[in-house]
mmCIF file of C-alpha atoms and ligand atoms in Angstrom:
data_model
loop_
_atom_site.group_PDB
_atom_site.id
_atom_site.type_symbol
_atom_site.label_atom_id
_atom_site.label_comp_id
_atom_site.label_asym_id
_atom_site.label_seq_id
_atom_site.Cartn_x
_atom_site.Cartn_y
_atom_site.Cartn_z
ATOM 1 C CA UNK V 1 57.820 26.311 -44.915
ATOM 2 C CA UNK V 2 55.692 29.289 -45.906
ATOM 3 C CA UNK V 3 54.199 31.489 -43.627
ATOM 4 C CA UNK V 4 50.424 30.583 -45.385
ATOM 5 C CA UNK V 5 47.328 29.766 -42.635
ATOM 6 C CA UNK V 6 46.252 26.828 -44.045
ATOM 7 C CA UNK V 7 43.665 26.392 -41.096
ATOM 8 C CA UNK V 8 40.328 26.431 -42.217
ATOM 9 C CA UNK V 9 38.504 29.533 -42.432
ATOM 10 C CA UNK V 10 36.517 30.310 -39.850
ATOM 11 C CA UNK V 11 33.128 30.563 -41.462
ATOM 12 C CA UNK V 12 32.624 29.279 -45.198
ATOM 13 C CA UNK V 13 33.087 31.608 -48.090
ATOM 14 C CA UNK V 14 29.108 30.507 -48.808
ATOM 15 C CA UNK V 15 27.895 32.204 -45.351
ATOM 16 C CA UNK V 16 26.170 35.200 -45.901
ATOM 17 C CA UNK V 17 25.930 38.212 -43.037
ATOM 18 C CA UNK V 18 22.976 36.812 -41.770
ATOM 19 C CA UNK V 19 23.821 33.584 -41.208
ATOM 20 C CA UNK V 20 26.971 35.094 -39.251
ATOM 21 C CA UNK V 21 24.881 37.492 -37.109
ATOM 22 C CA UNK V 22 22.618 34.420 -35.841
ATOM 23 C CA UNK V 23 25.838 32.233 -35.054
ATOM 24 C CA UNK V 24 26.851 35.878 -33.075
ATOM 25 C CA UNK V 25 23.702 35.436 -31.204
ATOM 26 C CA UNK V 26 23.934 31.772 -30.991
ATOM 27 C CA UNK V 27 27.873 32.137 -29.354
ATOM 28 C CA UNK V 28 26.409 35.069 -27.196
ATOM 29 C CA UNK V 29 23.377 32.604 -25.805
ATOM 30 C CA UNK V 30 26.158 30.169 -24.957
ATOM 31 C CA UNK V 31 28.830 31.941 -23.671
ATOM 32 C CA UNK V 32 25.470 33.443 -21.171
ATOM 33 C CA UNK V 33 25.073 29.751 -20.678
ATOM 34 C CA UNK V 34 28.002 29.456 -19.751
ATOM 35 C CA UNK V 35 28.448 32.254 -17.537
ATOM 36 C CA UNK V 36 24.912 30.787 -15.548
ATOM 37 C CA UNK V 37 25.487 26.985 -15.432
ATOM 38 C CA UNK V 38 22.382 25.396 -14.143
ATOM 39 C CA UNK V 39 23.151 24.188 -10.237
ATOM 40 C CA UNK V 40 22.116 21.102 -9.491
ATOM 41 C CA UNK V 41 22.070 20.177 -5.897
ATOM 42 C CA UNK V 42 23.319 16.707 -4.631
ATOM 43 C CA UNK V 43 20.344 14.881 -3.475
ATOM 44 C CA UNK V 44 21.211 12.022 -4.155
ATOM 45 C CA UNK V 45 18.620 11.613 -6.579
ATOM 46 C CA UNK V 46 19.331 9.969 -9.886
ATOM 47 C CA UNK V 47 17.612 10.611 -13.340
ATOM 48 C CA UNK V 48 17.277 12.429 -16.401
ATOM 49 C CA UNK V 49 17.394 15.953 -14.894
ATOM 50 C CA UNK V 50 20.386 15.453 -13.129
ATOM 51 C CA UNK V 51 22.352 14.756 -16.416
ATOM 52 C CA UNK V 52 24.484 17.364 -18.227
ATOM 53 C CA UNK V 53 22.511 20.146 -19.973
ATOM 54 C CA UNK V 54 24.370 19.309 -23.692
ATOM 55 C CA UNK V 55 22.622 15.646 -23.211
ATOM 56 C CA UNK V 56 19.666 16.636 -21.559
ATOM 57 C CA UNK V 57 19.257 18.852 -24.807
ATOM 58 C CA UNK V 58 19.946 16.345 -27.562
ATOM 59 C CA UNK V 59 18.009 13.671 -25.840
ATOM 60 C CA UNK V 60 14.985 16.139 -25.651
ATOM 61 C CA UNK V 61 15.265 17.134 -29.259
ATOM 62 C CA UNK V 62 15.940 13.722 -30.756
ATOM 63 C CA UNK V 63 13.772 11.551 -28.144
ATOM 64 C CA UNK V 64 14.403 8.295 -27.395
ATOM 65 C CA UNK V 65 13.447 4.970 -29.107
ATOM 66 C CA UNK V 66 12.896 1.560 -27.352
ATOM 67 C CA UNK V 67 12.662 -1.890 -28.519
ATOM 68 C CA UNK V 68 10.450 -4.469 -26.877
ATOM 69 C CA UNK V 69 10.175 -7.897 -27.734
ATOM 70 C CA UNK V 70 7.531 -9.780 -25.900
ATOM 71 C CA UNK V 71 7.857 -13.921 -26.243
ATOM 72 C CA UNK V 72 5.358 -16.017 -24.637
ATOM 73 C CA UNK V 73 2.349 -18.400 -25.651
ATOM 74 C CA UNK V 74 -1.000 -17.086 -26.749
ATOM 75 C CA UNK V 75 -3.060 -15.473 -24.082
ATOM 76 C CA UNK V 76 -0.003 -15.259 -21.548
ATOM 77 C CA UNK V 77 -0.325 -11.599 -20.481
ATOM 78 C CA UNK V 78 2.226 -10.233 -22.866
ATOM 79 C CA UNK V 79 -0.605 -6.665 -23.402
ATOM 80 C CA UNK V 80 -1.608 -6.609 -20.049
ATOM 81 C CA UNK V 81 2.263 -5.895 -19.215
ATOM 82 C CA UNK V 82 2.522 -3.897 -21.577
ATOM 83 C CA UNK V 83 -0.145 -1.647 -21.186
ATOM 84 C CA UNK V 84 0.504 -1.652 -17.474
ATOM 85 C CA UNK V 85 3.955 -0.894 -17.959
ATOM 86 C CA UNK V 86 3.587 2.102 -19.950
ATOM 87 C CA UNK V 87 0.441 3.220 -18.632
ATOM 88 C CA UNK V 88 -1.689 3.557 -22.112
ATOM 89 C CA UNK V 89 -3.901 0.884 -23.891
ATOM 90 C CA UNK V 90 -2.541 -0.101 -27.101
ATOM 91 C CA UNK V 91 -5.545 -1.760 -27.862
ATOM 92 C CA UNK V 92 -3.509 -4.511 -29.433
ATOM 93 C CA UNK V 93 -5.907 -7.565 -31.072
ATOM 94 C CA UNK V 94 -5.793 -11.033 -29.067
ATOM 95 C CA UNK V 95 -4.606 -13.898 -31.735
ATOM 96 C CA UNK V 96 -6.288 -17.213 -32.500
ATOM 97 C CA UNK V 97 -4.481 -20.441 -31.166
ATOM 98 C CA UNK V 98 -4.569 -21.454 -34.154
ATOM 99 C CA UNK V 99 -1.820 -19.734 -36.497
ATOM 100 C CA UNK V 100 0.128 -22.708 -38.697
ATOM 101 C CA UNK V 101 3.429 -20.538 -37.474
ATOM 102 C CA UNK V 102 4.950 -17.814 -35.140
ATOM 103 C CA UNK V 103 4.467 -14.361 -36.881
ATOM 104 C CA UNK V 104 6.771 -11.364 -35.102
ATOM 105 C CA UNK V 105 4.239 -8.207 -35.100
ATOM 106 C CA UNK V 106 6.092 -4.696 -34.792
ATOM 107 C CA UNK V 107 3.948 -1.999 -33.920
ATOM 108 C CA UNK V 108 5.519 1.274 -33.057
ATOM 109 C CA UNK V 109 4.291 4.205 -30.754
ATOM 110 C CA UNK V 110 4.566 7.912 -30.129
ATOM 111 C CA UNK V 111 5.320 8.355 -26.456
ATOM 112 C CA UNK V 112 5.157 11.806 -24.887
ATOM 113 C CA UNK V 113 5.709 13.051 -20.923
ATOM 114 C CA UNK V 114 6.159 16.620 -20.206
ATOM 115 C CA UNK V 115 8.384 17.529 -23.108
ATOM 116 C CA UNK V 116 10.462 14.052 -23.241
ATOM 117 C CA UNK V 117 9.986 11.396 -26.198
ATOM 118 C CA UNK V 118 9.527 8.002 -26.509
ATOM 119 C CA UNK V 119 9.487 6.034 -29.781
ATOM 120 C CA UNK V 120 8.037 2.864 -28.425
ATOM 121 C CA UNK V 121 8.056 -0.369 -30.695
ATOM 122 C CA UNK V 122 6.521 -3.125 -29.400
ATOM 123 C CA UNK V 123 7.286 -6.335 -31.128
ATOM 124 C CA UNK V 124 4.508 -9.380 -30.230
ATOM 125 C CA UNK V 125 5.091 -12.966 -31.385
ATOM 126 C CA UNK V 126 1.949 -13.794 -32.986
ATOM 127 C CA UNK V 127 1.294 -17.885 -32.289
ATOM 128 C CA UNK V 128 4.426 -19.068 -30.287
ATOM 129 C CA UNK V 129 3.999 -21.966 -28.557
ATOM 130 C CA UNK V 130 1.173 -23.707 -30.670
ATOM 131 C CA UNK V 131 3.053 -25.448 -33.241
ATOM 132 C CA UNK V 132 3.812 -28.976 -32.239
ATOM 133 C CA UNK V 133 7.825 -28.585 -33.979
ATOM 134 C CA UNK V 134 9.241 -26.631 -31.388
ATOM 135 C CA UNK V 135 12.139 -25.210 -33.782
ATOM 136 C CA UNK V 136 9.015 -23.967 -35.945
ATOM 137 C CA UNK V 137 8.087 -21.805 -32.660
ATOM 138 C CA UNK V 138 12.161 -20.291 -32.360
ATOM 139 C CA UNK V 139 13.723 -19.857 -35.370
ATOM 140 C CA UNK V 140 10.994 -16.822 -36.923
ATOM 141 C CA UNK V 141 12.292 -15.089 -33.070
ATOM 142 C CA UNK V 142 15.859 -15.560 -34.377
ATOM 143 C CA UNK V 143 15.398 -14.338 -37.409
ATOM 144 C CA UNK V 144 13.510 -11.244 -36.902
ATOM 145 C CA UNK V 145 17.027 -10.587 -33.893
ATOM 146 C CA UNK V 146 19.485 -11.102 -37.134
ATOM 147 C CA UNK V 147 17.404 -9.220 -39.457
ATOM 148 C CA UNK V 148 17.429 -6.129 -37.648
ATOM 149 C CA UNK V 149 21.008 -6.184 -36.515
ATOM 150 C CA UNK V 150 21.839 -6.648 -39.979
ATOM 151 C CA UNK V 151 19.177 -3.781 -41.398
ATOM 152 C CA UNK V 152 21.293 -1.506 -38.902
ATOM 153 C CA UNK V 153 24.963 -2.807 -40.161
ATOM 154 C CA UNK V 154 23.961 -1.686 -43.866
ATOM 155 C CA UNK V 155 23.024 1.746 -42.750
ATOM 156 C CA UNK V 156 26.425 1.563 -40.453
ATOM 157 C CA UNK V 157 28.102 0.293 -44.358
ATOM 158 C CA UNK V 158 26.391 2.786 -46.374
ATOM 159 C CA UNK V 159 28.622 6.043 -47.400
ATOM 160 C CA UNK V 160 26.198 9.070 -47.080
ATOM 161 C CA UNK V 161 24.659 7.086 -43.448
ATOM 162 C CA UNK V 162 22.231 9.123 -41.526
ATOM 163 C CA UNK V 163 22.415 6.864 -38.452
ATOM 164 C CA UNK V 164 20.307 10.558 -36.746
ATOM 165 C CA UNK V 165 17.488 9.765 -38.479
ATOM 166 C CA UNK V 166 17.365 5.988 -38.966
ATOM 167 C CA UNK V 167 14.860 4.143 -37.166
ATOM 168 C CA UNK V 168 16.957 2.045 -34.863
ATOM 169 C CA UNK V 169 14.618 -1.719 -34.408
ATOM 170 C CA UNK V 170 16.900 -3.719 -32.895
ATOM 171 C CA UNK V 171 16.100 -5.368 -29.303
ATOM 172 C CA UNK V 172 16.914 -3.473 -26.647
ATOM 173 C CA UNK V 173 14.498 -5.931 -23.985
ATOM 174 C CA UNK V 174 13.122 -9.056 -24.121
ATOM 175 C CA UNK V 175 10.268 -9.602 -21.727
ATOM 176 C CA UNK V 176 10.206 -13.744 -21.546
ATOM 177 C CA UNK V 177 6.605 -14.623 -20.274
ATOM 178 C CA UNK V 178 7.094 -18.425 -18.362
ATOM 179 C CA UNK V 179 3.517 -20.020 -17.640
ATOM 180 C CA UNK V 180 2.604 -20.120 -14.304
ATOM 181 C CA UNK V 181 2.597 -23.822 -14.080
ATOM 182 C CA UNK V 182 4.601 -24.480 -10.814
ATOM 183 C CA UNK V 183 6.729 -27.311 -12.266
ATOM 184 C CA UNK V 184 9.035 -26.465 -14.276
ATOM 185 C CA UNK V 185 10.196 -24.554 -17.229
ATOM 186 C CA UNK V 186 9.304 -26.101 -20.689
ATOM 187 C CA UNK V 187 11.457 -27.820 -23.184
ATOM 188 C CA UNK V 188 10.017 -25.067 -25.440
ATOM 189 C CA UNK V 189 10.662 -22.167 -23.149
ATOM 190 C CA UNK V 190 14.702 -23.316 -22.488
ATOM 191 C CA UNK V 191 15.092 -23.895 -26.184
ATOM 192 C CA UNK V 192 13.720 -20.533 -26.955
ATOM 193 C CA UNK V 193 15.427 -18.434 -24.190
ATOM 194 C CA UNK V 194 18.784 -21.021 -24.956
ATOM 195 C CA UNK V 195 18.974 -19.496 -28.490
ATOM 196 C CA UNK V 196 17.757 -15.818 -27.800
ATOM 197 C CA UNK V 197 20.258 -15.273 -25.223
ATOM 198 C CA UNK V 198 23.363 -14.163 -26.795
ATOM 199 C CA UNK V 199 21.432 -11.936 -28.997
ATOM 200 C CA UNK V 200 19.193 -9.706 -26.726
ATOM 201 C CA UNK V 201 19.032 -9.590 -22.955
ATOM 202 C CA UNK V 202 16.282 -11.928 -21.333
ATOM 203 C CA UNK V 203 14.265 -11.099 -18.122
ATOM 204 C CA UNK V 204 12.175 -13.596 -17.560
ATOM 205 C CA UNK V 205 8.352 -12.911 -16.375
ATOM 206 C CA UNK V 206 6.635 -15.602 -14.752
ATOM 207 C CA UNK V 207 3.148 -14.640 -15.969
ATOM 208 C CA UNK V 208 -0.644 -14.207 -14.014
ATOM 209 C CA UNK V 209 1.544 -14.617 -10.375
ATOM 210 C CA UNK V 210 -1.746 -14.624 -8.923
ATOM 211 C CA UNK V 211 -2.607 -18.323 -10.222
ATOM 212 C CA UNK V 212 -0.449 -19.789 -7.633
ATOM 213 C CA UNK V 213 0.155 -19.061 -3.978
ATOM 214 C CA UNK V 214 2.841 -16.921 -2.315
ATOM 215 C CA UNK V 215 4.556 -20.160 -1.056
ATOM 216 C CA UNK V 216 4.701 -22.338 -4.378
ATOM 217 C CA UNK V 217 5.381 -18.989 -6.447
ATOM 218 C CA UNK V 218 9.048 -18.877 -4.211
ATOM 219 C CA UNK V 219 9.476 -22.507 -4.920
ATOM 220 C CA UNK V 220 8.572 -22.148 -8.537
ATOM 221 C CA UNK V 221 11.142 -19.284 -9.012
ATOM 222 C CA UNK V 222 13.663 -21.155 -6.878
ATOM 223 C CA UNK V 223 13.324 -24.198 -9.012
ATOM 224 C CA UNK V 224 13.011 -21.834 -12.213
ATOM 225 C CA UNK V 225 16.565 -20.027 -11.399
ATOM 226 C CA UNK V 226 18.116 -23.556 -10.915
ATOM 227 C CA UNK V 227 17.012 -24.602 -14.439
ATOM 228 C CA UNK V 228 18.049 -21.900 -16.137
ATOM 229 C CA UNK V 229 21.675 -21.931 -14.251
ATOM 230 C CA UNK V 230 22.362 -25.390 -15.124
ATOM 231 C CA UNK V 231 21.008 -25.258 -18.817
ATOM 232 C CA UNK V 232 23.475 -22.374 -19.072
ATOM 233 C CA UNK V 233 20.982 -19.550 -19.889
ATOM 234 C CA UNK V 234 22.400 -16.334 -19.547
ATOM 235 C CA UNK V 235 19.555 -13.724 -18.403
ATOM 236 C CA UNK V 236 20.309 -10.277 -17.702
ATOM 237 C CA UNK V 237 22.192 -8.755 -15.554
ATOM 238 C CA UNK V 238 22.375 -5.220 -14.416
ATOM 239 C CA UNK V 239 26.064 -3.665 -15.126
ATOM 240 C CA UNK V 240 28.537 -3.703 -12.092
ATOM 241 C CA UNK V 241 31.202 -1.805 -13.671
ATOM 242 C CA UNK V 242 30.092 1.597 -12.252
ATOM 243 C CA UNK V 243 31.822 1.379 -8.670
ATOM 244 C CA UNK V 244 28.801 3.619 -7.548
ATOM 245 C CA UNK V 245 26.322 1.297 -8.290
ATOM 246 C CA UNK V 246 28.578 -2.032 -7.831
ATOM 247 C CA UNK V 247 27.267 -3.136 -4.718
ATOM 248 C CA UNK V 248 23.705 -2.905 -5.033
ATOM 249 C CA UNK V 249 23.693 -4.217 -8.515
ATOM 250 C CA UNK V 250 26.177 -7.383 -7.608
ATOM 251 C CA UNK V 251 23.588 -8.109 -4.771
ATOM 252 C CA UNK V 252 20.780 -8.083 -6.949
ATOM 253 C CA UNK V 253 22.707 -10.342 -9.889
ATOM 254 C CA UNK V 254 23.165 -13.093 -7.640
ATOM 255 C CA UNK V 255 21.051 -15.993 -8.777
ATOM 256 C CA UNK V 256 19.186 -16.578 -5.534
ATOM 257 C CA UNK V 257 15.785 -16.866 -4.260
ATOM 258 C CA UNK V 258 15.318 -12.601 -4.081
ATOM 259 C CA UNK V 259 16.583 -12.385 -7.948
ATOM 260 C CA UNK V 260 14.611 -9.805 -8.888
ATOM 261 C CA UNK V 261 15.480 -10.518 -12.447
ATOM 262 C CA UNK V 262 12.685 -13.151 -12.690
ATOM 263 C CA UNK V 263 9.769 -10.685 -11.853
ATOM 264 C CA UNK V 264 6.262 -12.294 -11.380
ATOM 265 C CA UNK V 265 3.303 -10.307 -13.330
ATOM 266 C CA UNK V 266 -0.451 -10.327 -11.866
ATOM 267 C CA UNK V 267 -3.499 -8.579 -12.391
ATOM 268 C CA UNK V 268 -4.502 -5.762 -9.908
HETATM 269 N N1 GTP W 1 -5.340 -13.711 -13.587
HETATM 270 C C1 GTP W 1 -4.632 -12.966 -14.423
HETATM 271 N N2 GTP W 1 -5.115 -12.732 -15.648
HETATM 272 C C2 GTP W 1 -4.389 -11.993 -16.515
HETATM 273 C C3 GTP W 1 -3.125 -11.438 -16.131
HETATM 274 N N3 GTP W 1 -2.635 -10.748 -17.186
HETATM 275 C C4 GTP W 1 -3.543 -10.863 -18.167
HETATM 276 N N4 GTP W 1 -4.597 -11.606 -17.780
HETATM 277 C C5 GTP W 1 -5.781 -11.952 -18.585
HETATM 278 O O1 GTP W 1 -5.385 -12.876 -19.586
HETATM 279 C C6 GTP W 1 -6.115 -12.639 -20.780
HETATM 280 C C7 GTP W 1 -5.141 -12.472 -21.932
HETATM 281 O O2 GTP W 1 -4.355 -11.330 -21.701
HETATM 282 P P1 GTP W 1 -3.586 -10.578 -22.870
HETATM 283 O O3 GTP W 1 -2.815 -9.493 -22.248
HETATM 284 O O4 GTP W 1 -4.527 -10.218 -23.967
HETATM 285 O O5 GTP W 1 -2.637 -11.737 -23.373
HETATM 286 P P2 GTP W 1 -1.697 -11.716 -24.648
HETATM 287 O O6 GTP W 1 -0.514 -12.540 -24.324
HETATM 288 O O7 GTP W 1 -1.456 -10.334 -25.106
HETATM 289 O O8 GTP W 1 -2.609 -12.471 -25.694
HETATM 290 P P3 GTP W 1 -2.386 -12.565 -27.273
HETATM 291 O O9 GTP W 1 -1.902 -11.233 -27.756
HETATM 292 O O10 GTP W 1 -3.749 -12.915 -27.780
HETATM 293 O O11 GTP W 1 -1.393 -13.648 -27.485
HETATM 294 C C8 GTP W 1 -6.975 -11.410 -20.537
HETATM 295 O O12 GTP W 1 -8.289 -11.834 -20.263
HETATM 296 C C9 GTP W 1 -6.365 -10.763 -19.331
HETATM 297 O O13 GTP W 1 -7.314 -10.093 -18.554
HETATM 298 C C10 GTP W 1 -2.646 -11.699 -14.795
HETATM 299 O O14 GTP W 1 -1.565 -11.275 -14.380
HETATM 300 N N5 GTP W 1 -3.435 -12.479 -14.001
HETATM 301 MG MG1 MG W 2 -1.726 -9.414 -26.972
#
């Protein structure tokens, strides 16, 4: 064995003084970094400035990007959420009743609070629910899932990938808006969640609340719950894995009358 480094060199043959005096500075602003961690005090509270600085840092300068997909009949409520959710009118166009089949519209938004943000994309099924072949209503919902899952698998595939900048579409959310009808769910709506729900994670919205009474909305949820137990619909449910968090999240997962998981929307 010879006595030759063959470690890397420390800086590349390529790297002029320059670029050597700003990585001095740049070590010098770190090891100061180090030397003054930021305190954080235990309050108890929990979000985005109580992370690590290294994350808070890369998740200010990249941002974040959220997926949306909104699935419910024409006229629902699916904006009104939306818009209400995110505070901002996204002055999205109301569709005719009368589309020949379900068109998925992406649209996606610039999101900015205080220095944090969002890439928003907000995908809208243009026409679901007024075709009379139910399948005809699903399957463009499926697709559009697949297709982005497999837009994101070639850029995973590809050998040069830059997975940093690649807009990421697929699903993180899908808001599932059930009509407020106080019956039942429809053969359309179990279909429809039945076949979504191994691909993105469903919350279910019963839509305009305030069309029914307090009383019948609890019954209607009760009897919603029970529907989508025994038709074997898996909806989300928050993570219990965190032994922090276990308890309150386990509570909340049960599939009982205070699910919280099947929210009710109305108008203020
Ligand atoms: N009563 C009541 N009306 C609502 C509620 N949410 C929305 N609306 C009304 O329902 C109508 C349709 O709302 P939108 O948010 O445009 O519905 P949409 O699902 O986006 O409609 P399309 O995009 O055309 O499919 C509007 O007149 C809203 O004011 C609600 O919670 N309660
Ligand atoms: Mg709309």
């Amino acid at each position: 064995m010879t006595s030759e480094d063959t470690r890397p060199p420390l800086f590349p043959s390529h790297m002029t003084a320059k670029s050597c005096m700003s990585s001095q500075v740049f070590d010098h602003e770190q090891r100061q970094q180090r030397e003054n961690p930021r305190s954080l005090t235990m309050s108890g509270h929990v979000g985005f400035e109580s992370l690590p600085d290294q994350l808070v840092n890369r998740s200010i300068q990249q941002g974040f990007c959220f997926n949306v997909l909104c699935v419910g009949e024409t006229g629902i409520g699916k904006s009104t959420l939306i818009d209400t959710l995110f505070n901002t009118n996204f002055e999205d166009q109301e569709s005719s009743h009368f589309c020949s089949h379900v068109r998925l519209k992406a649209q996606t938004y610039e999101l900015q609070e205080s220095n944090v943000r969002l890439k928003l994309t907000i995908v809208n099924t243009v026409g679901f629910g007024d075709q009379i072949n139910k399948e005809e209503s699903y399957q463009p919902i499926v697709d559009y899932i697949d297709a982005q899952f497999e837009a994101y698998l070639q850029e995973e595939l590809k050998i040069k990938r830059s997975l940093f900048n690649y807009h990421d579409s697929r699903v993180h959310v899908c808001l599932y808006f059930i009509s407020p009808t106080g019956h039942s769910l429809k053969t359309l709506d179990l279909l429809t969640m039945k076949s979504l729900d191994s691909k993105v994670n469903i919350i279910p919205v019963i839509a305009k609340a305030d069309a029914i009474s307090k009383t019948e909305l609890q019954k209607f949820k009760i009897k919603l719950m029970s529907e989508l137990v025994s038709n074997g619909v898996q909806i989300y449910q928050f993570p219990t894995d965190d032994e922090t968090v276990a308890k309150i999240n386990a509570s909340m997962n049960v599939s009982s009358q205070s699910n919280p998981l099947l929210f009710y929307v109305q108008k203020k």
